[in-house]
Coordinates of N, CA and C in Angstrom, one line a residue:
X25 N -0.6 73.9 18.8 CA -1.7 72.9 18.2 C -2.6 73.2 16.7
X26 N -2.6 74.7 17.1 CA -3.2 75.2 15.4 C -2.3 74.9 14.2
X27 N -1.0 74.8 14.7 CA -0.3 74.4 13.9 C 0.2 73.3 13.0
X28 N -0.7 71.7 13.9 CA -0.5 70.6 12.8 C -1.9 70.0 12.3
X29 N -1.6 69.5 11.3 CA -3.1 69.4 11.1 C -3.0 67.8 10.8
X30 N -2.4 67.5 11.3 CA -2.2 65.4 11.6 C -3.1 65.2 12.5
X31 N -4.2 64.2 11.6 CA -5.8 63.6 12.6 C -4.7 62.7 14.2
X32 N -3.7 62.4 14.1 CA -3.1 62.3 15.8 C -2.8 62.5 16.9
X33 N -2.5 64.2 16.7 CA -2.5 65.4 17.2 C -4.0 65.3 18.0
X34 N -5.5 65.6 17.5 CA -6.5 65.3 18.0 C -7.3 65.2 17.9
X35 N -9.0 65.1 17.5 CA -9.9 65.1 16.7 C -10.5 67.0 16.5
X36 N -10.8 66.8 15.8 CA -11.1 68.1 14.6 C -12.3 69.2 15.8
X37 N -12.7 68.6 16.4 CA -13.7 69.2 17.4 C -12.4 69.6 18.7
X38 N -11.3 68.8 18.9 CA -10.6 68.8 20.0 C -9.7 70.0 19.6
X39 N -9.5 70.8 18.0 CA -8.5 71.5 17.5 C -9.2 72.7 17.3
X40 N -10.7 72.8 17.4 CA -11.4 73.9 16.8 C -11.5 74.4 18.4
X41 N -11.5 73.9 19.4 CA -12.0 74.2 20.5 C -10.2 74.5 21.1
X42 N -9.4 74.3 20.2 CA -8.0 75.0 20.9 C -7.9 76.5 20.7
X43 N -8.6 76.8 19.0 CA -8.8 77.4 18.3 C -9.2 78.9 18.5
X44 N -10.3 78.6 19.5 CA -11.8 79.1 19.8 C -10.5 80.1 21.4
X45 N -10.4 79.1 22.0 CA -9.7 79.4 23.6 C -8.9 80.3 23.2
X46 N -7.6 80.0 22.2 CA -6.6 80.9 21.8 C -6.5 82.1 21.1
X47 N -7.5 82.5 20.5 CA -8.3 83.2 19.7 C -8.0 83.3 18.8
X48 N -7.9 82.8 17.9 CA -6.9 82.6 16.8 C -8.1 81.8 15.9
X49 N -9.3 81.8 16.3 CA -10.8 81.7 15.9 C -11.7 82.8 16.4
X50 N -12.4 83.9 15.7 CA -13.5 84.7 16.4 C -14.7 82.9 16.3
X51 N -15.4 83.2 17.9 CA -16.5 82.4 18.1 C -17.6 83.0 17.1
X52 N -17.7 83.9 16.3 CA -18.5 84.3 15.4 C -18.6 83.6 14.1
X53 N -16.8 82.9 13.8 CA -16.3 81.8 12.6 C -16.0 80.8 12.9
X54 N -16.7 80.6 13.9 CA -16.7 78.5 14.4 C -17.7 78.5 13.4
X55 N -17.5 76.5 12.7 CA -18.0 76.5 11.8 C -19.6 75.9 12.4
X56 N -20.3 75.3 11.5 CA -22.0 75.6 11.7 C -21.7 74.2 11.9
X57 N -20.7 73.0 11.9 CA -21.1 71.7 12.9 C -20.6 71.9 14.3
X58 N -19.8 72.6 14.5 CA -19.5 72.9 15.9 C -20.2 73.0 17.0
X59 N -21.7 73.5 16.8 CA -22.6 73.5 18.0 C -23.4 72.5 17.8
X60 N -23.5 71.8 16.5 CA -24.1 70.5 16.5 C -23.5 69.2 17.5
X61 N -22.5 68.8 17.3 CA -21.1 68.5 17.7 C -20.9 68.5 19.2
X62 N -21.1 69.8 19.4 CA -21.0 70.2 21.4 C -22.6 69.9 21.8
X63 N -24.0 70.2 21.3 CA -24.6 69.5 21.8 C -25.8 68.1 21.6
X64 N -25.2 67.0 20.3 CA -25.1 65.7 20.3 C -23.8 65.4 20.4
X65 N -23.1 65.3 20.9 CA -21.7 64.8 21.3 C -22.0 63.1 20.6
X66 N -20.4 62.9 19.8 CA -21.0 61.1 19.4 C -20.8 60.2 20.3
X67 N -21.6 59.3 20.6 CA -20.9 58.2 21.6 C -19.0 57.9 22.0
X68 N -18.7 57.6 20.7 CA -17.8 56.8 21.1 C -16.5 58.5 20.5
X69 N -15.4 59.0 20.8 CA -14.9 59.7 20.4 C -14.6 59.1 18.5
X70 N -14.5 60.2 17.9 CA -13.7 59.9 16.5 C -12.1 59.9 16.8
X71 N -11.2 59.1 16.5 CA -10.0 59.2 16.9 C -9.6 58.4 15.8
X72 N -8.4 58.4 15.3 CA -7.4 58.3 14.0 C -7.6 56.1 14.3
X73 N -6.8 56.3 15.8 CA -7.1 54.7 16.1 C -8.2 53.9 16.4
X74 N -9.3 54.2 16.4 CA -10.2 53.6 16.4 C -10.6 52.4 15.7
X75 N -11.2 50.4 15.4 CA -11.4 50.4 14.6 C -12.6 50.8 14.2
X76 N -12.9 50.6 12.8 CA -14.2 50.4 12.0 C -14.8 49.8 12.6
X77 N -16.3 50.1 12.9 CA -17.3 49.0 13.2 C -17.7 48.7 12.2
X78 N -18.1 46.5 12.8 CA -18.1 45.9 11.4 C -20.0 45.9 11.6
X79 N -20.5 46.7 11.0 CA -21.5 47.2 10.2 C -22.0 46.2 8.6
X80 N -23.1 45.2 8.5 CA -23.5 45.5 7.3 C -24.4 46.3 7.1
X81 N -24.4 46.2 5.9 CA -24.8 47.8 5.3 C -26.2 46.8 3.8
X82 N -27.4 47.1 4.5 CA -28.4 46.6 4.1 C -28.8 47.5 2.6
X83 N -29.2 46.4 1.3 CA -28.9 47.0 0.4 C -30.6 47.4 -0.2
X84 N -30.4 49.4 -0.5 CA -31.8 49.7 -1.2 C -32.4 50.0 -1.7
X85 N -32.9 48.9 -2.3 CA -33.2 48.8 -3.9 C -34.7 48.6 -3.8
X86 N -35.7 49.5 -4.2 CA -36.9 49.4 -4.9 C -36.8 48.7 -6.2
X87 N -38.1 48.2 -6.5 CA -38.8 47.2 -6.9 C -37.9 48.0 -9.0
X88 N -38.3 49.1 -9.1 CA -38.4 50.2 -10.4 C -37.1 50.4 -10.5
X89 N -36.1 50.4 -9.6 CA -34.3 50.7 -9.8 C -34.0 49.9 -10.8
X90 N -34.5 49.0 -11.7 CA -33.5 48.5 -12.5 C -34.5 49.0 -14.1
X91 N -35.4 49.4 -13.7 CA -36.2 49.9 -14.8 C -35.7 51.2 -15.3
X92 N -35.6 51.9 -13.9 CA -35.4 53.4 -13.8 C -33.7 53.4 -14.4
X93 N -33.2 52.8 -14.0 CA -31.9 52.6 -14.7 C -31.8 52.6 -15.9
X94 N -32.3 51.4 -16.3 CA -32.5 50.9 -17.9 C -33.0 52.6 -18.8
X95 N -33.8 53.2 -17.9 CA -34.5 54.8 -19.2 C -33.4 55.3 -18.9
X96 N -32.8 55.5 -18.2 CA -31.7 56.8 -18.1 C -30.5 56.6 -18.9
X97 N -30.3 55.5 -18.9 CA -29.0 54.7 -19.6 C -29.5 54.7 -21.3
X98 N -31.0 54.4 -21.7 CA -30.9 54.5 -22.9 C -31.5 56.2 -23.4
X99 N -31.8 56.7 -22.4 CA -32.5 58.1 -22.8 C -30.9 59.2 -23.3
X100 N -30.9 59.8 -24.2 CA -29.6 60.4 -24.8 C -30.1 62.0 -24.3
X101 N -31.2 62.0 -25.3 CA -31.6 63.5 -25.1 C -32.0 64.3 -24.1
X102 N -31.5 65.4 -24.0 CA -31.7 66.4 -22.8 C -33.3 66.9 -22.2
X103 N -34.1 66.3 -23.2 CA -34.9 66.9 -22.8 C -36.2 66.7 -21.8
X104 N -35.2 65.7 -20.7 CA -35.9 65.1 -19.8 C -35.3 65.8 -17.9
X105 N -35.6 67.2 -18.6 CA -35.0 67.4 -17.3 C -35.3 68.1 -16.2
X106 N -35.5 68.5 -15.1 CA -36.2 68.6 -13.7 C -36.3 69.8 -12.6
X107 N -36.9 70.3 -13.1 CA -36.8 71.3 -11.7 C -37.7 70.6 -10.4
X108 N -36.3 70.7 -9.5 CA -36.7 70.1 -7.9 C -37.3 70.9 -7.3
X109 N -37.5 72.3 -7.6 CA -38.4 73.0 -6.9 C -40.1 72.8 -6.9
X110 N -40.3 72.2 -8.2 CA -41.9 71.8 -8.6 C -42.2 70.6 -7.9
X111 N -42.9 70.6 -6.9 CA -43.3 69.5 -6.7 C -44.8 68.8 -7.2
X112 N -45.7 70.2 -7.7 CA -46.7 69.5 -8.3 C -47.1 68.4 -8.9
X113 N -45.9 69.3 -9.9 CA -45.8 68.2 -12.0 C -45.2 67.0 -11.3
X114 N -45.4 66.1 -11.8 CA -44.0 64.3 -11.6 C -43.7 64.7 -12.7
X115 N -42.1 63.9 -12.8 CA -40.6 64.3 -14.0 C -41.7 62.9 -15.1
X116 N -40.3 63.5 -15.9 CA -40.8 62.4 -17.0 C -40.4 60.7 -16.9
X117 N -39.6 60.9 -15.5 CA -39.1 59.4 -15.1 C -40.5 59.0 -14.4
X118 N -41.2 59.4 -13.4 CA -42.1 59.5 -13.0 C -43.0 58.8 -13.6
X119 N -43.1 59.2 -14.5 CA -44.3 59.4 -15.9 C -44.1 57.3 -16.6
X120 N -43.0 57.6 -16.4 CA -42.5 56.3 -17.7 C -42.7 55.3 -16.5
X121 N -42.5 55.5 -15.1 CA -42.2 53.7 -14.1 C -43.6 53.5 -13.8
X122 N -44.4 54.8 -14.5 CA -46.3 55.0 -13.8 C -46.7 53.9 -15.6
X123 N -46.1 53.9 -16.2 CA -46.4 53.1 -17.3 C -46.1 52.0 -17.9
X124 N -45.1 51.9 -17.1 CA -44.5 50.5 -17.3 C -45.0 49.4 -16.1
X125 N -45.5 50.3 -15.0 CA -45.6 49.3 -14.1 C -47.4 49.0 -14.6
X126 N -47.9 50.1 -15.1 CA -49.3 49.5 -15.6 C -49.1 48.7 -16.6
X127 N -48.2 48.7 -17.8 CA -48.1 47.7 -18.6 C -47.6 46.4 -18.2
X128 N -47.3 46.3 -17.4 CA -46.6 45.4 -16.8 C -47.5 44.3 -15.8
X129 N -48.7 45.0 -15.0 CA -49.3 44.5 -14.8 C -50.5 43.9 -15.7
X130 N -50.4 44.0 -17.1 CA -51.8 43.8 -18.1 C -51.2 42.1 -18.2
X131 N -49.4 42.0 -18.3 CA -49.0 40.6 -18.2 C -49.2 40.5 -19.5
X132 N -49.5 41.0 -20.4 CA -49.7 40.6 -21.7 C -48.2 40.2 -23.1
X133 N -47.4 41.3 -22.2 CA -45.9 41.2 -23.2 C -44.9 40.9 -22.4
X134 N -43.6 40.7 -22.9 CA -42.3 40.6 -22.1 C -42.1 41.6 -22.2
X135 N -40.8 41.7 -21.0 CA -40.0 43.2 -20.2 C -39.9 44.0 -21.7
X136 N -38.8 43.2 -22.8 CA -38.8 44.0 -24.0 C -39.8 45.1 -24.3
X137 N -40.8 44.5 -24.8 CA -41.8 44.5 -25.7 C -42.9 46.1 -24.4
X138 N -42.7 45.4 -23.3 CA -43.2 46.5 -22.6 C -42.1 47.4 -22.0
X139 N -41.0 48.0 -21.8 CA -40.3 48.9 -21.6 C -40.6 49.5 -23.5
X140 N -40.5 48.6 -24.6 CA -40.7 49.8 -25.5 C -41.7 50.4 -25.4
X141 N -43.3 49.6 -25.0 CA -44.4 50.3 -25.6 C -44.5 51.5 -24.3
X142 N -43.7 51.5 -23.2 CA -43.9 52.2 -22.2 C -42.8 53.5 -22.9
X143 N -42.2 53.5 -23.6 CA -41.0 54.6 -23.8 C -42.2 55.3 -25.0
X144 N -42.8 54.2 -26.1 CA -43.7 55.5 -26.8 C -44.6 56.1 -26.3
X145 N -45.3 55.5 -25.4 CA -46.4 55.6 -24.6 C -46.1 57.3 -23.6
X146 N -44.7 57.2 -23.0 CA -44.4 58.6 -22.9 C -43.9 59.0 -23.5
X147 N -43.6 59.3 -24.6 CA -43.6 60.3 -25.8 C -45.1 60.7 -26.0
X148 N -45.6 60.2 -26.1 CA -46.9 60.8 -26.4 C -47.8 61.3 -25.0
X149 N -47.5 60.9 -24.3 CA -48.1 62.0 -22.9 C -47.5 62.8 -22.6
X150 N -46.4 62.8 -22.2 CA -45.4 64.4 -22.3 C -46.0 65.0 -23.9
X151 N -45.9 64.3 -24.8 CA -46.8 65.5 -26.0 C -47.7 66.1 -25.5
X152 N -48.8 65.4 -25.3 CA -50.0 66.3 -24.6 C -49.9 66.8 -23.6
X153 N -49.0 66.6 -22.5 CA -48.7 67.2 -21.4 C -48.3 69.0 -22.0
X154 N -47.2 69.1 -22.8 CA -46.8 70.1 -23.5 C -47.4 71.0 -23.7
X155 N -48.8 70.1 -24.5 CA -49.9 70.9 -25.8 C -51.0 71.9 -24.8
X156 N -50.8 70.8 -23.1 CA -51.9 71.5 -22.5 C -51.3 72.7 -21.5
X157 N -50.4 72.4 -21.5 CA -49.5 73.7 -21.0 C -49.1 74.9 -21.6
X158 N -49.3 75.0 -22.9 CA -49.0 75.8 -24.3 C -50.6 76.4 -24.7
X159 N -51.3 75.4 -24.4 CA -52.4 75.9 -24.9 C -53.3 77.2 -24.4
X160 N -53.1 76.9 -23.3 CA -53.5 78.0 -22.3 C -52.5 78.8 -21.1
X161 N -53.0 80.6 -21.9 CA -51.3 80.7 -20.9 C -51.8 81.0 -20.2
X162 N -51.3 80.9 -19.0 CA -51.1 81.8 -17.7 C -52.3 83.3 -17.0
X163 N -52.2 83.8 -18.6 CA -53.7 84.6 -17.5 C -54.3 84.3 -18.2
X164 N -55.2 83.9 -18.9 CA -56.2 82.9 -19.1 C -56.4 82.0 -18.1
X165 N -55.5 81.4 -17.6 CA -55.7 80.1 -17.0 C -56.1 81.0 -15.2
X166 N -55.9 82.1 -15.4 CA -56.3 82.9 -14.3 C -57.6 83.7 -14.3
X167 N -57.8 84.1 -15.2 CA -59.3 85.0 -15.6 C -60.1 83.4 -15.6
X168 N -59.6 82.2 -15.6 CA -61.0 81.2 -15.7 C -61.4 80.9 -14.2
X169 N -60.0 80.6 -13.2 CA -60.3 80.4 -11.9 C -60.9 81.4 -10.9
X170 N -60.8 83.1 -11.6 CA -61.9 83.9 -10.4 C -62.8 83.8 -10.8
X171 N -63.9 83.9 -10.1 CA -65.3 84.1 -10.5 C -65.7 85.1 -11.2
X172 N -66.6 85.1 -12.2 CA -66.9 86.7 -12.7 C -67.8 87.5 -11.8
X173 N -67.4 88.8 -11.6 CA -68.1 89.3 -10.7 C -69.6 89.8 -11.0
X174 N -70.3 90.3 -10.9 CA -71.5 90.2 -11.5 C -71.6 92.4 -11.1
X175 N -71.6 92.9 -12.6 CA -71.9 94.0 -12.6 C -70.3 94.8 -13.0
X176 N -69.6 94.1 -12.6 CA -67.8 94.2 -12.2 C -67.1 94.1 -13.4
X177 N -66.8 95.1 -14.6 CA -65.8 94.4 -15.3 C -64.1 94.6 -15.0
X178 N -64.0 93.9 -15.3 CA -62.1 93.3 -14.9 C -61.2 94.1 -16.6
X179 N -60.3 95.4 -15.9 CA -59.6 95.7 -17.3 C -58.8 94.3 -17.4
X180 N -58.6 94.8 -18.9 CA -57.7 93.6 -19.6 C -55.9 93.8 -19.3
X181 N -55.6 92.8 -18.9 CA -54.2 92.7 -18.6 C -53.4 93.3 -19.5
X182 N -52.6 94.5 -19.5 CA -51.4 95.1 -20.9 C -50.2 93.9 -21.0
X183 N -50.2 93.5 -21.9 CA -49.0 92.9 -22.7 C -48.0 93.5 -22.9
X184 N -46.3 93.1 -22.6 CA -45.4 94.2 -22.8 C -44.7 93.1 -23.8
X185 N -44.2 93.3 -25.4 CA -43.6 92.8 -26.2 C -42.1 93.3 -25.5
X186 N -41.0 92.3 -25.9 CA -39.9 92.4 -25.6 C -39.2 93.3 -27.0
X187 N -39.9 93.2 -28.7 CA -39.3 94.0 -29.0 C -39.6 95.6 -29.2
X188 N -40.9 95.5 -28.3 CA -41.2 97.2 -28.1 C -40.8 97.8 -26.9
X189 N -39.9 97.3 -25.9 CA -39.0 97.7 -25.0 C -37.6 98.3 -25.2
X190 N -37.3 97.8 -26.8 CA -35.7 98.0 -27.8 C -36.0 98.5 -28.6
X191 N -37.5 99.1 -29.1 CA -37.4 99.9 -30.3 C -36.5 101.6 -29.9
X192 N -36.3 102.0 -31.0 CA -36.0 102.9 -30.6 C -36.7 104.0 -31.5

């Protein structure tokens, strides 16, 4: 069984069980999905000769998806990079969608004008956000957040320059 890779011979689960029983695969080397499939087996055995179910797939489009697609299609610059680990700050696309929806709710402009105006307003907003981030360095932000203690002065943080490290 281990020498055959045809899907007609058995399912991937039965083939993996055979490898584990015969000792060709160590228990510690079993695939990650094996325990999940054993704990929650599928309702029907996944075989090659089983007909595919006739299930209709519902479209899952949001109202702003067309605007988002147009925005990304027209943006050729790579300035809109996204840090997926940063959950506090909004992405440029999220800012654009908010601006676009606000302008569209006002209803004074047609679709093309709303899009162009939203792009211009996004550039301004991103410029302002960039200035705000660079205006106050992180050391000053920490000092502003901490309340000043009466009578006790805090020593200044020592800054190290890269040029000083590699000086000969």
